[in-house]
Short mmCIF file of C-alpha atoms in Angstrom, two decimals:
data_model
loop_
_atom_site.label_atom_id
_atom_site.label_comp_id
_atom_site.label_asym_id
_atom_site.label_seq_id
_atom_site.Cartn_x
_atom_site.Cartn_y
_atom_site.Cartn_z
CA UNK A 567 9.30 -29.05 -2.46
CA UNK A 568 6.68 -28.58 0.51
CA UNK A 569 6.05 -31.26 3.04
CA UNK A 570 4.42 -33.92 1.88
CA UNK A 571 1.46 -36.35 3.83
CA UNK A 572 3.85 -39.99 4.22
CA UNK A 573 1.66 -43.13 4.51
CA UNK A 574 1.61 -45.18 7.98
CA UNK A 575 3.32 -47.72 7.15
CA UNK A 576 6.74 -45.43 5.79
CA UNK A 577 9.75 -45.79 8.13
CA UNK A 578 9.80 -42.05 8.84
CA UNK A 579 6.19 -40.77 9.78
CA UNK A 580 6.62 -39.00 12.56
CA UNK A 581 9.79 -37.94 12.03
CA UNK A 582 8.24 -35.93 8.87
CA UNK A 583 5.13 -34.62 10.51
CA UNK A 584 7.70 -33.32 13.35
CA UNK A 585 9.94 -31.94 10.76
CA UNK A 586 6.91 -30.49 8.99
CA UNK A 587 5.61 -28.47 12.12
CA UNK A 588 8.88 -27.18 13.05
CA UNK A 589 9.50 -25.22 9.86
CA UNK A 590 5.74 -24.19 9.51
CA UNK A 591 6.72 -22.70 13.33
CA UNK A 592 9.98 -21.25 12.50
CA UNK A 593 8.37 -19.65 8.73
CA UNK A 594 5.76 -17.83 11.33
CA UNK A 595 8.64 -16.60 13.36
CA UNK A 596 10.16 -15.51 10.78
CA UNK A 597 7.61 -13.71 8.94
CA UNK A 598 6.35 -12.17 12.33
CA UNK A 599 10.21 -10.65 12.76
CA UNK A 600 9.71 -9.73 9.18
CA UNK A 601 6.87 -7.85 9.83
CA UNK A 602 8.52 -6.14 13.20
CA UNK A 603 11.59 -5.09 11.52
CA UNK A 604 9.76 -3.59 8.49
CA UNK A 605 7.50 -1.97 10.69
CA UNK A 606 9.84 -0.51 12.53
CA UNK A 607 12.20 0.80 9.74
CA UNK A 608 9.37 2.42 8.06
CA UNK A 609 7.98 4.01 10.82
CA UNK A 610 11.92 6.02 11.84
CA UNK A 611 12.09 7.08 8.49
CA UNK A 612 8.80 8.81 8.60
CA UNK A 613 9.19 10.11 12.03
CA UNK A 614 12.33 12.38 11.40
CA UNK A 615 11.12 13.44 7.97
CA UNK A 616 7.63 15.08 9.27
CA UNK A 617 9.01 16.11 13.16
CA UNK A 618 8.28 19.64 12.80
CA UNK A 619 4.97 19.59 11.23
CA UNK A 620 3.84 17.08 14.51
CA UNK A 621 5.23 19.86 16.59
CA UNK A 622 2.99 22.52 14.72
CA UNK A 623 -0.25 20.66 15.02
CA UNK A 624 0.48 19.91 18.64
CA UNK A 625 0.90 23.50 19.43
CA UNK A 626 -2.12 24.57 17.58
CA UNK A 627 -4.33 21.58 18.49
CA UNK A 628 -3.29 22.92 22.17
CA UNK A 629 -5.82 25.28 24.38
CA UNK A 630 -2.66 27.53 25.09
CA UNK A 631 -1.96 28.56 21.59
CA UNK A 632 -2.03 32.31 21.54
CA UNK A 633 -5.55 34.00 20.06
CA UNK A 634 -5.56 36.89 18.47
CA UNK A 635 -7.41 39.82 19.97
CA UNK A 636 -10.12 41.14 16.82
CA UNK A 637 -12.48 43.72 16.70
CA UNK A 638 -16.02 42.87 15.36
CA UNK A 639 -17.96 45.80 13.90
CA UNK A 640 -21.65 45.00 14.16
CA UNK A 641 -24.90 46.42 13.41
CA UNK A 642 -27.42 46.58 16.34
CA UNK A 643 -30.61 44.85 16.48
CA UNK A 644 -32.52 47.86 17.29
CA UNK A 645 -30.75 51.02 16.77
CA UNK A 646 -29.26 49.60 13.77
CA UNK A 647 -25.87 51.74 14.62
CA UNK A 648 -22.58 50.16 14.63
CA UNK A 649 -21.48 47.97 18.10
CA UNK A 650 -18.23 47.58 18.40
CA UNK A 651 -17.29 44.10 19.74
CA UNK A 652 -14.05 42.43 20.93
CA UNK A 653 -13.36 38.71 19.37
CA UNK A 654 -10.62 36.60 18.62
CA UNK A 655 -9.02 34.66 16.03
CA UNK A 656 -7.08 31.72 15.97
CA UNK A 657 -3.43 31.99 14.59
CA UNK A 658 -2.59 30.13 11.24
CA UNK A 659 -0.12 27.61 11.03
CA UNK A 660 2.53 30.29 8.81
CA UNK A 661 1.62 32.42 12.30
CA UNK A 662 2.74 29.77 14.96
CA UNK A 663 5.61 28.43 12.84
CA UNK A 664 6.91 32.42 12.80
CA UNK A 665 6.47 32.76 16.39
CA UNK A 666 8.34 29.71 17.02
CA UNK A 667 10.82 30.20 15.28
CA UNK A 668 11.75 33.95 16.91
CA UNK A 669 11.28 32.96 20.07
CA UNK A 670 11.95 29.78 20.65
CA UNK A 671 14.54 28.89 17.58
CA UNK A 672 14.42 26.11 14.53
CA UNK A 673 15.28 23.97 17.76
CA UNK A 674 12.15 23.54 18.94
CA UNK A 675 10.53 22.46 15.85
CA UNK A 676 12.11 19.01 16.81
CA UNK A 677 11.08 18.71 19.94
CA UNK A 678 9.86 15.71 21.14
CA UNK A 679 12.20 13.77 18.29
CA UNK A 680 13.66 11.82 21.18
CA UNK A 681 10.57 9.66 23.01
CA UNK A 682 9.23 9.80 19.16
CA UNK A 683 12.12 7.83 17.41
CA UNK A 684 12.64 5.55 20.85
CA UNK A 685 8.55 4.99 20.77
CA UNK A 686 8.03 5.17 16.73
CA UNK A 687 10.28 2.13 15.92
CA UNK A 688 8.78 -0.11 18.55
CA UNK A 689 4.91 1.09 18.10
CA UNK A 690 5.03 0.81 14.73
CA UNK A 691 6.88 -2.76 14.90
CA UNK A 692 4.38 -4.13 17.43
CA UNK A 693 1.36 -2.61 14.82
CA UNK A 694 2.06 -4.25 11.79
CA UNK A 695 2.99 -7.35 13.80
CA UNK A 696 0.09 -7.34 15.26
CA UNK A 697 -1.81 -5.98 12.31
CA UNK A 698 -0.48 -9.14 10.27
CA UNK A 699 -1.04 -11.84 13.43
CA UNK A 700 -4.66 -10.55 13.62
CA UNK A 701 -5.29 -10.73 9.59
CA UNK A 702 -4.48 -14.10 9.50
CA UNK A 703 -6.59 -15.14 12.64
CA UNK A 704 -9.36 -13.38 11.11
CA UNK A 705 -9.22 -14.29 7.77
CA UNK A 706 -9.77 -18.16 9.56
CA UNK A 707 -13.35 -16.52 10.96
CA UNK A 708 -14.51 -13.98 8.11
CA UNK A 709 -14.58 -14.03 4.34
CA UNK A 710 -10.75 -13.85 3.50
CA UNK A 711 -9.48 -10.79 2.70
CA UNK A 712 -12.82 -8.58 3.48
CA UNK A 713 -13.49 -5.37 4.37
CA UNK A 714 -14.34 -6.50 8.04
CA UNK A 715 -10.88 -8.69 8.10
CA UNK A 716 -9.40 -5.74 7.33
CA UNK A 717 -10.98 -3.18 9.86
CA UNK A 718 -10.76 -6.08 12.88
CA UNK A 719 -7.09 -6.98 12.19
CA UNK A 720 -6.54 -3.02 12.05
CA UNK A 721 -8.75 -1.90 15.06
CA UNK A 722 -7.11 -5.03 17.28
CA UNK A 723 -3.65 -4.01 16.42
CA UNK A 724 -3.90 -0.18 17.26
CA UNK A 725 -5.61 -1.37 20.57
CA UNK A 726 -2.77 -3.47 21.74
CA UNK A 727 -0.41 -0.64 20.19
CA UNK A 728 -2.33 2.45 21.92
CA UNK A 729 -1.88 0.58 25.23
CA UNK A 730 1.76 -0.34 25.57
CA UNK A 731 2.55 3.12 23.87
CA UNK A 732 0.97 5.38 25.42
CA UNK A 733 3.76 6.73 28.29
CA UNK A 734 5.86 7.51 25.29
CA UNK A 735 2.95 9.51 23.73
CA UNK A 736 2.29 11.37 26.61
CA UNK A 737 5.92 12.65 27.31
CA UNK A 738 6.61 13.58 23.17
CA UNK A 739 3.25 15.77 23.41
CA UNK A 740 4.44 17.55 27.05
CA UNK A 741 7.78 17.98 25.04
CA UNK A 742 6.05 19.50 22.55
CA UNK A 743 3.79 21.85 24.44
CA UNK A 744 7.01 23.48 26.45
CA UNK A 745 7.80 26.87 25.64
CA UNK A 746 10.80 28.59 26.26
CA UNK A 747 12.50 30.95 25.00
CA UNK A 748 15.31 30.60 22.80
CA UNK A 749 18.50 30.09 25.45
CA UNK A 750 16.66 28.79 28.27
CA UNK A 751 17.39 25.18 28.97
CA UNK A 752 14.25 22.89 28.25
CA UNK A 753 13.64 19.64 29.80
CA UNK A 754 14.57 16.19 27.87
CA UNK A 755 12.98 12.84 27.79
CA UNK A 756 14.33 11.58 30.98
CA UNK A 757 13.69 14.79 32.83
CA UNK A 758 10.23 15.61 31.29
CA UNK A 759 9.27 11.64 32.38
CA UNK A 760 10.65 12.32 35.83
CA UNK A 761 8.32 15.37 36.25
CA UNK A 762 5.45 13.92 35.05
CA UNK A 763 5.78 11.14 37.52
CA UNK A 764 6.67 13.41 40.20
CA UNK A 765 3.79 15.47 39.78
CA UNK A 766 1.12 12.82 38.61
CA UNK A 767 2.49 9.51 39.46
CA UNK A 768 2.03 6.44 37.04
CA UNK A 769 -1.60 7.76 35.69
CA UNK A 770 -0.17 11.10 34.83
CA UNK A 771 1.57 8.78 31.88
CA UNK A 772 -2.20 7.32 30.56
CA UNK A 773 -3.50 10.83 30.27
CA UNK A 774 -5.20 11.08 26.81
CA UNK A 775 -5.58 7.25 26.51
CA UNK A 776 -9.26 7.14 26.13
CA UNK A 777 -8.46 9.50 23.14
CA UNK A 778 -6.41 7.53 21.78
CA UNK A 779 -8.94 4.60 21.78
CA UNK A 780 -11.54 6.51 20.24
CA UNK A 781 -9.06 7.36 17.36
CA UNK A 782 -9.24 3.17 16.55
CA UNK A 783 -11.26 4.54 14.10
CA UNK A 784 -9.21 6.52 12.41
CA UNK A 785 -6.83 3.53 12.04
CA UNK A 786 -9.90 1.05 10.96
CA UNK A 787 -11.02 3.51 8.24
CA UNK A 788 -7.47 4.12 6.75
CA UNK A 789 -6.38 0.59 6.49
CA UNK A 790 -10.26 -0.65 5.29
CA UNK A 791 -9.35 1.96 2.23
CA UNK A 792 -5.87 1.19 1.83
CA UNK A 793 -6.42 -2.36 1.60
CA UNK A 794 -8.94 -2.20 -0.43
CA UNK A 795 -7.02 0.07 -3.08
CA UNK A 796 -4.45 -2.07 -2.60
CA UNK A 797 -6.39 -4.84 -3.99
CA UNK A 798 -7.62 -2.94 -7.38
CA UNK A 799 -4.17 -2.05 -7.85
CA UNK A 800 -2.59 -5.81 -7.23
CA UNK A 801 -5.20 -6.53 -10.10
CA UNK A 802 -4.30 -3.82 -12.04
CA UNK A 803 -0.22 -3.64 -12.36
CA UNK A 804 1.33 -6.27 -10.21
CA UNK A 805 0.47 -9.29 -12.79
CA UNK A 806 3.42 -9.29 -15.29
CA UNK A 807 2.56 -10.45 -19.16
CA UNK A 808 3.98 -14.06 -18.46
CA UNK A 809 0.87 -14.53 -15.27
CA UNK A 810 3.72 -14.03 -12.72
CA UNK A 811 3.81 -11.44 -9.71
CA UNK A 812 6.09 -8.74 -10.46
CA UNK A 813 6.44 -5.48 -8.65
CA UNK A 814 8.10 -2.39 -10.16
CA UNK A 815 9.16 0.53 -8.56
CA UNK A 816 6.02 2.55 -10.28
CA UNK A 817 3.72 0.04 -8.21
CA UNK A 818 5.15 1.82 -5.23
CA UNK A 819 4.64 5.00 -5.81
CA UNK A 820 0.74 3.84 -6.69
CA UNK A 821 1.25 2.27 -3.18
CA UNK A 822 2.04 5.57 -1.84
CA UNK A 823 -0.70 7.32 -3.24
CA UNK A 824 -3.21 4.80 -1.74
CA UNK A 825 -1.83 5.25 1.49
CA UNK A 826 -1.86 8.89 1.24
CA UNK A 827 -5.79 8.71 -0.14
CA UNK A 828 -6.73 6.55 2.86
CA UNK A 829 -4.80 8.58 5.46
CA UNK A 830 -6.25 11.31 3.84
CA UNK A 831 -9.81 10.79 4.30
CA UNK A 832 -9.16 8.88 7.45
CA UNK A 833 -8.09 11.83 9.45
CA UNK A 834 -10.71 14.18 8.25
CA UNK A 835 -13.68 12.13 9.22
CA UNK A 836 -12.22 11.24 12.95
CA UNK A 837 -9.61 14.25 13.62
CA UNK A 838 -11.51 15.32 16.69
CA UNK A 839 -10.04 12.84 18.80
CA UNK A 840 -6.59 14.44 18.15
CA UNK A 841 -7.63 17.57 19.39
CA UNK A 842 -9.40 15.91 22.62
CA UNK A 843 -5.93 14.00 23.52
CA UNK A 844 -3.77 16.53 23.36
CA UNK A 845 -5.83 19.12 25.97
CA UNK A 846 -5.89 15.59 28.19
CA UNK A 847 -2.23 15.86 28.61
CA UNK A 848 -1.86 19.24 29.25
CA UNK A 849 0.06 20.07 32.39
CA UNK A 850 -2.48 21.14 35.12
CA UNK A 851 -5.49 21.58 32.52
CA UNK A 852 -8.92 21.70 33.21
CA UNK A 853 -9.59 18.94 31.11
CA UNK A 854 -10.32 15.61 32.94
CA UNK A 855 -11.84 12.89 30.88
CA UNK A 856 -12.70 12.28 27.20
CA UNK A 857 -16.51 13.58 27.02
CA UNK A 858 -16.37 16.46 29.38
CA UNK A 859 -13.16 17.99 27.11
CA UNK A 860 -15.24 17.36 24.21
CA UNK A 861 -18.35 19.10 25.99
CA UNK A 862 -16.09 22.19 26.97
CA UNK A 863 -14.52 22.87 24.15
CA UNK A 864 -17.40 22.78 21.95
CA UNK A 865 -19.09 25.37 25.04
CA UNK A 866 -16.24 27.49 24.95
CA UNK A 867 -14.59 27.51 21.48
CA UNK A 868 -17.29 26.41 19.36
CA UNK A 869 -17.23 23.14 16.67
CA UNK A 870 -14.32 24.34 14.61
CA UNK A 871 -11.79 24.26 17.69
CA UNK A 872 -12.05 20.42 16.86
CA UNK A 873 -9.92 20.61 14.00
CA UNK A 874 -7.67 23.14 14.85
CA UNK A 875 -4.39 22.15 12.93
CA UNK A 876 -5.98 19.98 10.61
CA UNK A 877 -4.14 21.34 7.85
CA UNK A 878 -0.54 20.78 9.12
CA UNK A 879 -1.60 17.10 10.15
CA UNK A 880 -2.89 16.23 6.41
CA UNK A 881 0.73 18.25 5.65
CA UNK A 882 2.53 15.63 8.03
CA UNK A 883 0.40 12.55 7.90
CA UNK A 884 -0.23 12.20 4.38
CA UNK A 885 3.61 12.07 3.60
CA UNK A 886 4.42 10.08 6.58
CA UNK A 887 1.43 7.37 5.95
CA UNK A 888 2.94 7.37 2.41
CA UNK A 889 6.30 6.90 3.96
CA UNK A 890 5.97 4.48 6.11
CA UNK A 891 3.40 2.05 4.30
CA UNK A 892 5.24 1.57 1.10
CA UNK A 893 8.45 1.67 3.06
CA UNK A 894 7.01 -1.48 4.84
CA UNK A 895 5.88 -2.40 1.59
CA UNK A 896 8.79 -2.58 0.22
CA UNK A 897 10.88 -4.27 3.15
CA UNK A 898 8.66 -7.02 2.96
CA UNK A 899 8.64 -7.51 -0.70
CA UNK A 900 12.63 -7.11 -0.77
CA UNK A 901 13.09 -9.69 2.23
CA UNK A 902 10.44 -11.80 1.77
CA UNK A 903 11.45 -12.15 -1.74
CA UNK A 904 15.24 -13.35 -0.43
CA UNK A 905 14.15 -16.00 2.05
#
């Protein structure tokens, strides 16, 4: 029974309006803690699943990754003999995951696991709070429920996210960039944070921010799809034969799919950006800001550098986005259903 309007003249009015407001306030709360623990559940799970395909993309999305020396037989413009011309050729994925494995050991394929599970938890708590916080604010100023609602209350929530998170970030990638050889001690959280600091001071820790704001977009385009598949599936198999809401575990794995669809396509149209943030936090690179890395790399490496280890992100983001959207899915659903 929901709180109900009482007329002037009945002997508790305010009392009821009071008592009304209070649980409105404490069914926000509690929805918003909803929301933070779900978030964060989800986003652990996927983290230790997909670890060492992060660490492969890093490495190849890096300007260190070793090229392959090639040589080019040509025919000359002129003489039309054969030239002879040096090249290179950028290792595969199968090629860096072999190399890191003999020299470096199955080890290092987790690296960065650390800052990742202490950041993953809270980033992806404070997103989908946020994320939910903004959608309803939104849905006061738009069309409920549109495709702008969706992309606002997705693009304000990886802002907010992107900002607070970003130290964390910064360390996992430097984690991930170290190579040593297997035996040799490597650095952990606490010491890798400690270094950067030493050597950079606090900015050192915002390196590849601007990056990560230009990869909004990203997050805008996956969520804009994934909502809106979302919807045409809600329509399609969540309504049970009596007219009630009923979710099975099938519905799920179509919620999984959706996510992995929208990740999908999200991370081919703005994968660039990845590439661009992880030469900003390089130690001691030549790359300073977001435009001029973009400018040099596409002078020096050509177009396709910019999605160099595309394929093992679609590998690890396409399971993870899976992971972790219809694990929140399913958190809410489960607890939101037992309030």
């Amino acid at each position: 029974m929901g709180c109900q309007r009482p007329t002037k003249k009945s002997r508790g009015y305010n009392t009821n309006i009071g008592g009304c407001l209070k649980t409105k306030r404490r069914m926000a709360q509690t929805d918003t803690l909803l929301h933070l623990f779900a978030g964060g559940c989800s986003g652990t799970i996927g983290a230790i699943m997909t670890c060492p395909l992060e660490v492969l993309k890093t490495r190849l999305q890096s300007s260190g990754v070793t090229l392959r020396p090639v040589f080019q037989a040509q025919l000359g413009a002129l003489s039309r003999t054969r030239v002879i011309r040096p090249g290179t050729v950028t290792p595969g994925p199968l090629q860096v995951l072999r190399s890191i494995l003999e020299k470096e050991g199955p080890r290092s394929l987790f690296r960065g696991l650390g800052p990742n599970l202490v950041g993953v938890a809270p980033s992806r708590a404070i997103y989908f709070a946020a994320y939910s916080k903004s959608k309803e604010t939104f849905n006061e100023m738009f069309v409920p429920n549109s495709g702008l609602v969706h992309m606002s209350s997705a693009g304000v929530a990886a802002f907010i996210t992107n900002s607070l998170m970003n130290p964390i970030w910064m360390v996992k990638t430097r984690m991930q960039l170290e190579k040593k050889a297997r035996g040799e001690k490597k650095m952990n959280a606490l010491q890798c944070a400690r270094y950067v600091y030493r050597m950079e001071g606090v900015r050192g820790f915002y390196r590849g921010l601007t990056a990560a704001y230009a990869g909004i977009s990203e997050t805008m385009i996956c969520f804009l799809m994934y909502e809106t598949l979302k919807k045409n599936l809600a329509k399609n198999q969540f309504i049970s034969l009596n007219g009630e809401s009923e979710k099975r575990p099938s519905d799920f794995l179509s919620l999984m799919l959706a996510a992995a669809v929208s990740k999908g396509c999200a991370s081919c149209i703005a994968y660039p950006h990845e590439v661009i943030r992880t030469r900003l936090r390089e130690e001691g690179s030549k790359y300073k800001y977001f435009f001029q890395t973009g400018k040099l790399i596409a002078v020096e490496e050509g177009y396709a550098a910019f999605y160099r280890g595309l394929i093992p992100q679609l590998i690890r983001q396409i399971p993870n986005t899976a992971i972790v959207l219809s694990t929140y899915e399913l958190i809410v659903h489960l607890l939101g259903d037992s309030k």
